[in-house]
Tab-separated table of C-alpha atoms in Angstrom:
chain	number	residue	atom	x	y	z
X	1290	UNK	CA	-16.518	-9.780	3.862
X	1291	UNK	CA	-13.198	-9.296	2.731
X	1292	UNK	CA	-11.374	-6.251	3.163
X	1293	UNK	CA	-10.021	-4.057	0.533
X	1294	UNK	CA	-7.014	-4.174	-1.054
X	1295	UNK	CA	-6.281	-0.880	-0.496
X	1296	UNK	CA	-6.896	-1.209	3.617
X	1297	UNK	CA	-4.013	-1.409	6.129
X	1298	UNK	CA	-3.886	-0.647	9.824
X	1299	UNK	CA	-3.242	2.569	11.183
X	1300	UNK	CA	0.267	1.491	12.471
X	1301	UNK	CA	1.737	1.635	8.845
X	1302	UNK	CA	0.635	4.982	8.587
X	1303	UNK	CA	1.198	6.424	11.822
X	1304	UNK	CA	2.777	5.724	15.244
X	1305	UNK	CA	0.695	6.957	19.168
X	1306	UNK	CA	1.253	7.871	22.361
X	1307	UNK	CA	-1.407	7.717	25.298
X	1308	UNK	CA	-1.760	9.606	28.452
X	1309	UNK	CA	-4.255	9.505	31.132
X	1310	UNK	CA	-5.955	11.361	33.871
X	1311	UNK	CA	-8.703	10.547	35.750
X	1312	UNK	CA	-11.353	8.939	33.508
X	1313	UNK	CA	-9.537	10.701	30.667
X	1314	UNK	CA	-7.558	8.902	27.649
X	1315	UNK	CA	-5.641	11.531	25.460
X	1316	UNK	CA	-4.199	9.880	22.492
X	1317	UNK	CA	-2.167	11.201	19.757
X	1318	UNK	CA	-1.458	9.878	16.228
X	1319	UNK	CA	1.438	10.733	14.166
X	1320	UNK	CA	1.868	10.273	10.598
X	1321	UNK	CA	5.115	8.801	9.814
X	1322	UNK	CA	5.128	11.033	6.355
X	1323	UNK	CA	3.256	14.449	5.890
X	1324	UNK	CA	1.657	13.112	2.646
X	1325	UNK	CA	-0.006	10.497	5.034
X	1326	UNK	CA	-1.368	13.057	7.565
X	1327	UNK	CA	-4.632	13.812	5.219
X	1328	UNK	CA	-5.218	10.115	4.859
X	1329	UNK	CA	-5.381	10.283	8.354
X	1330	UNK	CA	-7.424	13.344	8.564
X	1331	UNK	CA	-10.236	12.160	6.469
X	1332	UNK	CA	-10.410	9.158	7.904
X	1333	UNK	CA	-9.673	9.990	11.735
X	1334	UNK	CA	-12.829	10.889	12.716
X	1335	UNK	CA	-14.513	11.418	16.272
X	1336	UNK	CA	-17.029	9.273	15.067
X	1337	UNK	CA	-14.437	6.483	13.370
X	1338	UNK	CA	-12.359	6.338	17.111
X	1339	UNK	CA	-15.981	6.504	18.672
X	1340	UNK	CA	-16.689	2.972	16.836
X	1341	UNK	CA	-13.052	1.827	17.368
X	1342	UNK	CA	-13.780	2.462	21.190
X	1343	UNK	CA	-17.468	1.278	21.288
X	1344	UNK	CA	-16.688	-1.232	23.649
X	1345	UNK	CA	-15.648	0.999	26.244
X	1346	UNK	CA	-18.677	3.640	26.345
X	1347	UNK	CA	-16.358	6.746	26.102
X	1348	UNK	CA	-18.631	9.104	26.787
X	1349	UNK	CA	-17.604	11.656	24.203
X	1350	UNK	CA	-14.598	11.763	21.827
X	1351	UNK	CA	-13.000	15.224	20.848
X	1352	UNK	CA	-10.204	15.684	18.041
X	1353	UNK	CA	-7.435	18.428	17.672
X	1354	UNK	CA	-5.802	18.625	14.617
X	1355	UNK	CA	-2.275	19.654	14.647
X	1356	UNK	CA	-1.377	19.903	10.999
X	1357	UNK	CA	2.067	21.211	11.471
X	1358	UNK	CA	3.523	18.620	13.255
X	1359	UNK	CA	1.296	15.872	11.060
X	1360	UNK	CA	-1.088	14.589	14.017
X	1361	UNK	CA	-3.569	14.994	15.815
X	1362	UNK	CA	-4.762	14.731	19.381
X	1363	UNK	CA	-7.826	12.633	20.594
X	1364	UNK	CA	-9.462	12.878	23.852
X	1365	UNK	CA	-11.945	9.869	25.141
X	1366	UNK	CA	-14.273	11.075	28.319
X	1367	UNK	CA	-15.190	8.839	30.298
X	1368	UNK	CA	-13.466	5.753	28.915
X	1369	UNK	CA	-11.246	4.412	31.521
X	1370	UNK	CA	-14.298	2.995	34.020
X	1371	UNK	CA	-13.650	5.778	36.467
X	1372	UNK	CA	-9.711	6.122	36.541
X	1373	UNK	CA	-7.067	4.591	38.265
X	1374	UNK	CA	-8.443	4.731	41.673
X	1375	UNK	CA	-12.006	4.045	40.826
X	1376	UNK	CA	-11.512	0.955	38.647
X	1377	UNK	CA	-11.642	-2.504	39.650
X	1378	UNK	CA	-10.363	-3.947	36.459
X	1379	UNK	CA	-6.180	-4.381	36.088
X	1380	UNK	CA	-5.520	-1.731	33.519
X	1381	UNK	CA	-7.152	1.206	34.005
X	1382	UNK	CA	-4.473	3.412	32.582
X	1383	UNK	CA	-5.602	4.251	29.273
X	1384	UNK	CA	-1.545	4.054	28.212
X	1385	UNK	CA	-1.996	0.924	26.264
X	1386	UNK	CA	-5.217	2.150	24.508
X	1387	UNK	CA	-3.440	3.704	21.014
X	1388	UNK	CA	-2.683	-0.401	20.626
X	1389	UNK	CA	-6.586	-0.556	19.713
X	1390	UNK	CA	-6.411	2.550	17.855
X	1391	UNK	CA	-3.510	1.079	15.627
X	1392	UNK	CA	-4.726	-1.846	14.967
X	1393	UNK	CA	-7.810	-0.378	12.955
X	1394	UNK	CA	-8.105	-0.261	9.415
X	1395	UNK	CA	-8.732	2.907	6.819
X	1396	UNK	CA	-7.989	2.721	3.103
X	1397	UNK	CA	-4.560	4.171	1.705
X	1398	UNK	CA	-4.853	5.549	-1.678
X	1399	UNK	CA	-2.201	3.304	-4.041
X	1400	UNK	CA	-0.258	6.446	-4.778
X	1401	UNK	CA	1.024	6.534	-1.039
X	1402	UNK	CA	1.496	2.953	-0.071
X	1403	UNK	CA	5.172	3.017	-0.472
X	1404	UNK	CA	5.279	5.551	2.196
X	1405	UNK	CA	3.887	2.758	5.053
X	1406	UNK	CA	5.870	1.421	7.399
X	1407	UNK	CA	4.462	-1.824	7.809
X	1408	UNK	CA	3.475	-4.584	6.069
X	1409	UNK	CA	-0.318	-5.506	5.594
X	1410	UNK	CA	-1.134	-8.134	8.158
């Protein structure tokens, strides 16, 4: 299946940080424009980042929308195989989980493609 024309990764529509405690991933995602921030609103779902994280049985996924500041906050329970200290796999930080996040798709209307960042890939 071929994607649509219209679909680009996250990363030319936003950048992310990720933090970590315990068995705790907090991720944000920032719109690089305010137009772009409903795109990533509608889009953005719990249930879209519970599919993007699927592989990792978070056990629930929790979104705070920060409107203001064009970004929102996600939260992923039980997604880093017990923490730090529990884990026996290398990277159980959840710092380098926004990478997965980013690298997902969602459609961007033609109107606003001039405001992404990156190239379609």
């Amino acid at each position: 299946m071929n994607p649509s024309p219209n679909s680009f990764p996250l990363r030319a529509l936003a950048h992310g940080r990720t933090g970590d405690k315990g068995n705790r991933s907090n991720i944000s995602l920032i719109a690089f424009h305010p137009e772009l921030y409903p795109v990533l609103e509608a889009q953005v779902t719990e249930a879209f980042v519970q599919q993007i994280f699927a592989g990792r049985h978070p056990q629930t996924v929790t979104r705070y929308l920060l409107p203001r500041m064009g970004a929102m906050n996600l939260v992923l329970d039980g997604v880093l195989d017990g923490g730090v200290n529990d884990a026996l796999n290398l990277d159980a930080h959840g710092k380098s989980l926004v990478f997965l996040l980013l690298q997902a798709s969602i459609d961007v209307p033609p109107a606003l493609q001039s405001l992404l960042v990156h190239q379609k890939t």
